[in-house]
Amino acid sequence: MKNLLTLFILSVLLISCGDKQTNGTEISKELYYKASVKQLLIPQVSKKYLLLPIEDTGEEVKTSIFVDGTGTANYVIRLAKDKIDYWVPLDLSEWQGKEIRLDIPELNESAICLKAIKLSDTVDFNSNEKFRPAYHFTPPYGWMNDPNGMVYYNGEYHLFYQYNPFGTRWQNMSWGHAISTDLVHWEHLPVALSPDSLGTVFSGSAVVDENNTAGFQTGSEKTLLAFYTQSERGGQWQSLAYSNDKGRTWTKYAENPVLKKANTPDFRDPKVFWHETTQKWIMALAVGQIIEIYSSTNAKEWTYESFFGAGYGSHDGVWECPDLFKLDFPLEGGQRGAKWVMIVNINPGGPMGGSATQYFVGDFDGKTFHCDYKPDEKHWLDWGKDHYAAVTWNNAPDNRRIAIAWMSNWEYANDVPTQNFRSAMTVPRELKLIKKGKEYIVSNYPVKEMENLRKEKYEIENITVENDYNLDNLLENNQGAYELVVDIESQSAEIIGFKLFNSQGEYVDLFISLPEKQCYIMDRKSSGEIDFSDRFATVTSAPIEAKKTYRLRLLIDKASIECFEDDGEISISNLVFPSEPYNRIRFYVKGGKYTINKFVIYTLK
Ligand code: FRU
């Protein structure tokens, strides 16, 4: 009996010893580290997430994931070496019961993450972070830049976005995904497209393949096609993926890439749409500082048609994220006219420095875009510093043209003072053509659905501003997400201004300067936290006409102010990082007086 017991104990010891040799040292429950080969191992996955500790500005470490011994993905992750700033989850749900191995050859054995990394069934996305907007779209966690693949299908607006699921700095470009039925409330879906052997997944667009031109449709659901740039070691090419289940899962086309061009390092951001007249797919592609246009009948083979842009607009940076679409507008007598709009985002070279969105109005015949503007004219969709990569939804219902932009600027986007997530989108905005003299310009205004967020309304009428006029307590329990509408009658004033303050003395100054300057200014130099970048504390300025009345609408959301004049002929979008919400307003005037016919504050749901 005693012998038997000894034998049993010995064999248990042997087995666990053997385990230790094959698996390495158990650093947390069911998770092993093998120092000799720098591998992390989960012999049999039973939890939903592996929680990775991240050091925000730490070194990037190559991390390869193997599932049952097969390499499935390569990422670059700032695994915490000296301190843990936040955690990101590696989603294991599709690998339950399997063996997962992470090869991290560059990670030093003394790195603090090796003591903290753990498996879990839950993850805390810290959605209450101070600067997390209340009603603007943000990723659940991680880094976000451009909006991508926006398409409306079957009652759902899809919003994909440039996403790093493994940290809050730009890296590991993938397509994050969310859907909405009203453009205001968003549901997060799993990452739609991840990097593969052709490279990371850069910006692009999506369409509904109504006529099954690509031949991928299998059931009754129309196929959604996504076009995206893949980037690898300095090369860029366009790839295609398709979904037959309303965008829930995506299959990459086996013969990717579908469009390649030798010796062209900046060759990206395909915007594809269906051109009714020629019955072809059209792709607008940013190539250095021009936009190339390609066409296709099957979405797989592309023919070069023309290019636009040499000598037109601003060329002080790289052209990126184009869009091309038709916008119609009312003519006298109830008829409708139409023009084509080419959007070209540019970085740097924006009017306020860094990133911005320019546009051109003209005509498109299925092959070539002809611009109405003179070559040296510059037209900007937004005059703030935080409006970039704006593109529009394909297939939006009721002939609406709805744009959304990334609300940041490449000058400092990686350094803004948020932690678990970085960046928000602007609110979705409807684009319209407005005739100015002989030209058409493009206005952008929050989609009407935004008004459904309004909850309580406080209104004051007839304030004559001859001296300073203070409203000391805008809202009880102000959480930093509200809307202001200010109806102004300019009268004799030369400067019509107001400052939004908090009790810490931080403020944003907004003013219209008349008559000789004719500009509308937002100054955020004293707005709160500003010293994370020397490019942040700026004054942004838009040209404005001298008029009798102005209506200013401000959407304020924790860390941003989007300001619209009248119907959106002017918009200014800027980030701000106040230590507490602005809750006081001071109207001021220079050189005369003005009247605020109406001042409205809305709290937002
Ligand atoms: C614009 C951009 C795109 C590119 C993407 C990469 O912000 O540079 O041109 O596809 O970001 O994330």
PDB file of N, CA and C in Angstrom, residues 145-149 160-163 170-175 193-195 199-205 227-232 235-239 265-270 320-321 410:
ATOM      1  N   ASN A 145      -8.611  55.920 -36.139  1.00  0.00           N
ATOM      2  CA  ASN A 145      -8.532  57.103 -36.999  1.00  0.00           C
ATOM      3  C   ASN A 145      -9.644  57.054 -38.043  1.00  0.00           C
ATOM      4  N   ASP A 146      -9.362  57.143 -39.304  1.00  0.00           N
ATOM      5  CA  ASP A 146     -10.384  57.412 -40.332  1.00  0.00           C
ATOM      6  C   ASP A 146     -11.663  56.563 -40.243  1.00  0.00           C
ATOM      7  N   PRO A 147     -12.801  57.180 -40.578  1.00  0.00           N
ATOM      8  CA  PRO A 147     -13.998  56.371 -40.844  1.00  0.00           C
ATOM      9  C   PRO A 147     -13.818  55.636 -42.171  1.00  0.00           C
ATOM     10  N   ASN A 148     -14.272  54.415 -42.230  1.00  0.00           N
ATOM     11  CA  ASN A 148     -14.100  53.589 -43.437  1.00  0.00           C
ATOM     12  C   ASN A 148     -15.403  52.887 -43.805  1.00  0.00           C
ATOM     13  N   GLY A 149     -15.481  52.467 -45.050  1.00  0.00           N
ATOM     14  CA  GLY A 149     -16.503  51.504 -45.483  1.00  0.00           C
ATOM     15  C   GLY A 149     -17.942  51.863 -45.159  1.00  0.00           C
ATOM     16  N   PHE A 160     -17.294  51.494 -40.406  1.00  0.00           N
ATOM     17  CA  PHE A 160     -16.042  50.821 -40.095  1.00  0.00           C
ATOM     18  C   PHE A 160     -15.034  51.930 -39.794  1.00  0.00           C
ATOM     19  N   TYR A 161     -13.930  51.578 -39.217  1.00  0.00           N
ATOM     20  CA  TYR A 161     -12.959  52.625 -38.897  1.00  0.00           C
ATOM     21  C   TYR A 161     -11.564  52.034 -38.743  1.00  0.00           C
ATOM     22  N   GLN A 162     -10.566  52.857 -39.012  1.00  0.00           N
ATOM     23  CA  GLN A 162      -9.177  52.471 -38.817  1.00  0.00           C
ATOM     24  C   GLN A 162      -8.957  52.219 -37.332  1.00  0.00           C
ATOM     25  N   TYR A 163      -8.494  51.027 -37.018  1.00  0.00           N
ATOM     26  CA  TYR A 163      -8.523  50.602 -35.625  1.00  0.00           C
ATOM     27  C   TYR A 163      -7.268  49.856 -35.223  1.00  0.00           C
ATOM     28  N   TRP A 170      -1.465  54.669 -32.992  1.00  0.00           N
ATOM     29  CA  TRP A 170      -1.638  54.119 -34.345  1.00  0.00           C
ATOM     30  C   TRP A 170      -0.763  52.883 -34.538  1.00  0.00           C
ATOM     31  N   GLN A 171      -1.331  51.796 -34.961  1.00  0.00           N
ATOM     32  CA  GLN A 171      -0.588  50.561 -35.238  1.00  0.00           C
ATOM     33  C   GLN A 171      -1.580  49.456 -35.591  1.00  0.00           C
ATOM     34  N   ASN A 172      -1.108  48.382 -36.178  1.00  0.00           N
ATOM     35  CA  ASN A 172      -1.922  47.169 -36.421  1.00  0.00           C
ATOM     36  C   ASN A 172      -3.218  47.468 -37.169  1.00  0.00           C
ATOM     37  N   MET A 173      -3.160  48.307 -38.193  1.00  0.00           N
ATOM     38  CA  MET A 173      -4.403  48.789 -38.785  1.00  0.00           C
ATOM     39  C   MET A 173      -5.346  47.669 -39.212  1.00  0.00           C
ATOM     40  N   SER A 174      -6.558  47.780 -38.677  1.00  0.00           N
ATOM     41  CA  SER A 174      -7.640  46.820 -38.900  1.00  0.00           C
ATOM     42  C   SER A 174      -8.892  47.649 -39.140  1.00  0.00           C
ATOM     43  N   TRP A 175      -9.980  47.011 -39.537  1.00  0.00           N
ATOM     44  CA  TRP A 175     -11.263  47.728 -39.620  1.00  0.00           C
ATOM     45  C   TRP A 175     -12.118  47.366 -38.410  1.00  0.00           C
ATOM     46  N   LEU A 193     -12.046  43.396 -40.389  1.00  0.00           N
ATOM     47  CA  LEU A 193     -10.903  43.013 -41.226  1.00  0.00           C
ATOM     48  C   LEU A 193      -9.615  43.205 -40.436  1.00  0.00           C
ATOM     49  N   SER A 194      -8.793  42.180 -40.409  1.00  0.00           N
ATOM     50  CA  SER A 194      -7.529  42.230 -39.669  1.00  0.00           C
ATOM     51  C   SER A 194      -6.370  42.084 -40.646  1.00  0.00           C
ATOM     52  N   PRO A 195      -5.173  42.481 -40.221  1.00  0.00           N
ATOM     53  CA  PRO A 195      -4.007  42.355 -41.104  1.00  0.00           C
ATOM     54  C   PRO A 195      -3.784  40.904 -41.533  1.00  0.00           C
ATOM     55  N   GLY A 199      -0.546  42.530 -45.771  1.00  0.00           N
ATOM     56  CA  GLY A 199      -0.287  43.779 -45.060  1.00  0.00           C
ATOM     57  C   GLY A 199      -1.396  44.152 -44.106  1.00  0.00           C
ATOM     58  N   THR A 200      -1.214  45.316 -43.494  1.00  0.00           N
ATOM     59  CA  THR A 200      -2.250  45.824 -42.598  1.00  0.00           C
ATOM     60  C   THR A 200      -3.403  46.367 -43.443  1.00  0.00           C
ATOM     61  N   VAL A 201      -4.505  46.699 -42.778  1.00  0.00           N
ATOM     62  CA  VAL A 201      -5.727  47.077 -43.502  1.00  0.00           C
ATOM     63  C   VAL A 201      -5.973  48.571 -43.334  1.00  0.00           C
ATOM     64  N   PHE A 202      -5.702  49.317 -44.396  1.00  0.00           N
ATOM     65  CA  PHE A 202      -5.847  50.775 -44.364  1.00  0.00           C
ATOM     66  C   PHE A 202      -7.258  51.168 -44.819  1.00  0.00           C
ATOM     67  N   SER A 203      -7.421  52.477 -45.044  1.00  0.00           N
ATOM     68  CA  SER A 203      -8.761  53.002 -45.315  1.00  0.00           C
ATOM     69  C   SER A 203      -9.356  52.547 -46.640  1.00  0.00           C
ATOM     70  N   GLY A 204     -10.670  52.642 -46.730  1.00  0.00           N
ATOM     71  CA  GLY A 204     -11.376  52.252 -47.944  1.00  0.00           C
ATOM     72  C   GLY A 204     -12.873  52.426 -47.771  1.00  0.00           C
ATOM     73  N   SER A 205     -13.627  51.751 -48.634  1.00  0.00           N
ATOM     74  CA  SER A 205     -15.069  51.990 -48.693  1.00  0.00           C
ATOM     75  C   SER A 205     -15.816  50.669 -48.856  1.00  0.00           C
ATOM     76  N   PHE A 227     -13.651  47.551 -50.094  1.00  0.00           N
ATOM     77  CA  PHE A 227     -12.383  47.803 -50.804  1.00  0.00           C
ATOM     78  C   PHE A 227     -11.456  48.529 -49.838  1.00  0.00           C
ATOM     79  N   TYR A 228     -10.255  48.042 -49.690  1.00  0.00           N
ATOM     80  CA  TYR A 228      -9.347  48.647 -48.704  1.00  0.00           C
ATOM     81  C   TYR A 228      -7.909  48.543 -49.195  1.00  0.00           C
ATOM     82  N   THR A 229      -7.118  49.447 -48.680  1.00  0.00           N
ATOM     83  CA  THR A 229      -5.703  49.430 -49.040  1.00  0.00           C
ATOM     84  C   THR A 229      -4.977  48.502 -48.089  1.00  0.00           C
ATOM     85  N   GLN A 230      -4.040  47.730 -48.640  1.00  0.00           N
ATOM     86  CA  GLN A 230      -3.163  46.962 -47.758  1.00  0.00           C
ATOM     87  C   GLN A 230      -1.781  47.556 -47.876  1.00  0.00           C
ATOM     88  N   SER A 231      -1.132  47.640 -46.755  1.00  0.00           N
ATOM     89  CA  SER A 231       0.145  48.325 -46.719  1.00  0.00           C
ATOM     90  C   SER A 231       1.163  47.408 -46.077  1.00  0.00           C
ATOM     91  N   GLU A 232       2.270  47.243 -46.765  1.00  0.00           N
ATOM     92  CA  GLU A 232       3.299  46.327 -46.271  1.00  0.00           C
ATOM     93  C   GLU A 232       4.643  46.791 -46.783  1.00  0.00           C
ATOM     94  N   GLY A 235       4.953  49.315 -49.575  1.00  0.00           N
ATOM     95  CA  GLY A 235       4.110  49.122 -50.764  1.00  0.00           C
ATOM     96  C   GLY A 235       2.634  49.266 -50.371  1.00  0.00           C
ATOM     97  N   GLN A 236       1.806  49.706 -51.313  1.00  0.00           N
ATOM     98  CA  GLN A 236       0.366  49.800 -51.047  1.00  0.00           C
ATOM     99  C   GLN A 236      -0.407  49.273 -52.243  1.00  0.00           C
ATOM    100  N   TRP A 237      -1.455  48.510 -51.990  1.00  0.00           N
ATOM    101  CA  TRP A 237      -2.288  47.959 -53.054  1.00  0.00           C
ATOM    102  C   TRP A 237      -3.709  47.793 -52.528  1.00  0.00           C
ATOM    103  N   GLN A 238      -4.651  47.575 -53.453  1.00  0.00           N
ATOM    104  CA  GLN A 238      -6.058  47.547 -53.036  1.00  0.00           C
ATOM    105  C   GLN A 238      -6.566  46.108 -52.993  1.00  0.00           C
ATOM    106  N   SER A 239      -7.299  45.799 -51.938  1.00  0.00           N
ATOM    107  CA  SER A 239      -7.865  44.461 -51.781  1.00  0.00           C
ATOM    108  C   SER A 239      -9.378  44.545 -51.660  1.00  0.00           C
ATOM    109  N   PRO A 265       4.440  54.648 -53.896  1.00  0.00           N
ATOM    110  CA  PRO A 265       4.333  54.395 -52.452  1.00  0.00           C
ATOM    111  C   PRO A 265       3.018  54.886 -51.838  1.00  0.00           C
ATOM    112  N   ASP A 266       2.490  56.029 -52.312  1.00  0.00           N
ATOM    113  CA  ASP A 266       1.213  56.516 -51.761  1.00  0.00           C
ATOM    114  C   ASP A 266       0.102  56.191 -52.753  1.00  0.00           C
ATOM    115  N   PHE A 267      -0.568  55.112 -52.542  1.00  0.00           N
ATOM    116  CA  PHE A 267      -1.526  54.570 -53.508  1.00  0.00           C
ATOM    117  C   PHE A 267      -2.643  53.970 -52.670  1.00  0.00           C
ATOM    118  N   ARG A 268      -3.602  54.834 -52.244  1.00  0.00           N
ATOM    119  CA  ARG A 268      -4.476  54.279 -51.207  1.00  0.00           C
ATOM    120  C   ARG A 268      -5.870  54.920 -51.094  1.00  0.00           C
ATOM    121  N   ASP A 269      -6.622  54.317 -50.210  1.00  0.00           N
ATOM    122  CA  ASP A 269      -7.928  54.790 -49.739  1.00  0.00           C
ATOM    123  C   ASP A 269      -8.999  54.762 -50.835  1.00  0.00           C
ATOM    124  N   PRO A 270      -9.264  53.588 -51.425  1.00  0.00           N
ATOM    125  CA  PRO A 270     -10.232  53.496 -52.522  1.00  0.00           C
ATOM    126  C   PRO A 270     -11.652  53.856 -52.088  1.00  0.00           C
ATOM    127  N   GLU A 320      -5.240  62.267 -49.408  1.00  0.00           N
ATOM    128  CA  GLU A 320      -5.683  60.985 -48.842  1.00  0.00           C
ATOM    129  C   GLU A 320      -7.212  60.934 -48.838  1.00  0.00           C
ATOM    130  N   CYS A 321      -7.739  59.757 -48.630  1.00  0.00           N
ATOM    131  CA  CYS A 321      -9.174  59.539 -48.405  1.00  0.00           C
ATOM    132  C   CYS A 321     -10.070  60.396 -49.303  1.00  0.00           C
ATOM    133  N   TRP A 410      -3.436  64.759 -37.339  1.00  0.00           N
ATOM    134  CA  TRP A 410      -2.218  63.941 -37.237  1.00  0.00           C
ATOM    135  C   TRP A 410      -1.093  64.654 -36.488  1.00  0.00           C
TER     136      TRP A 410
END
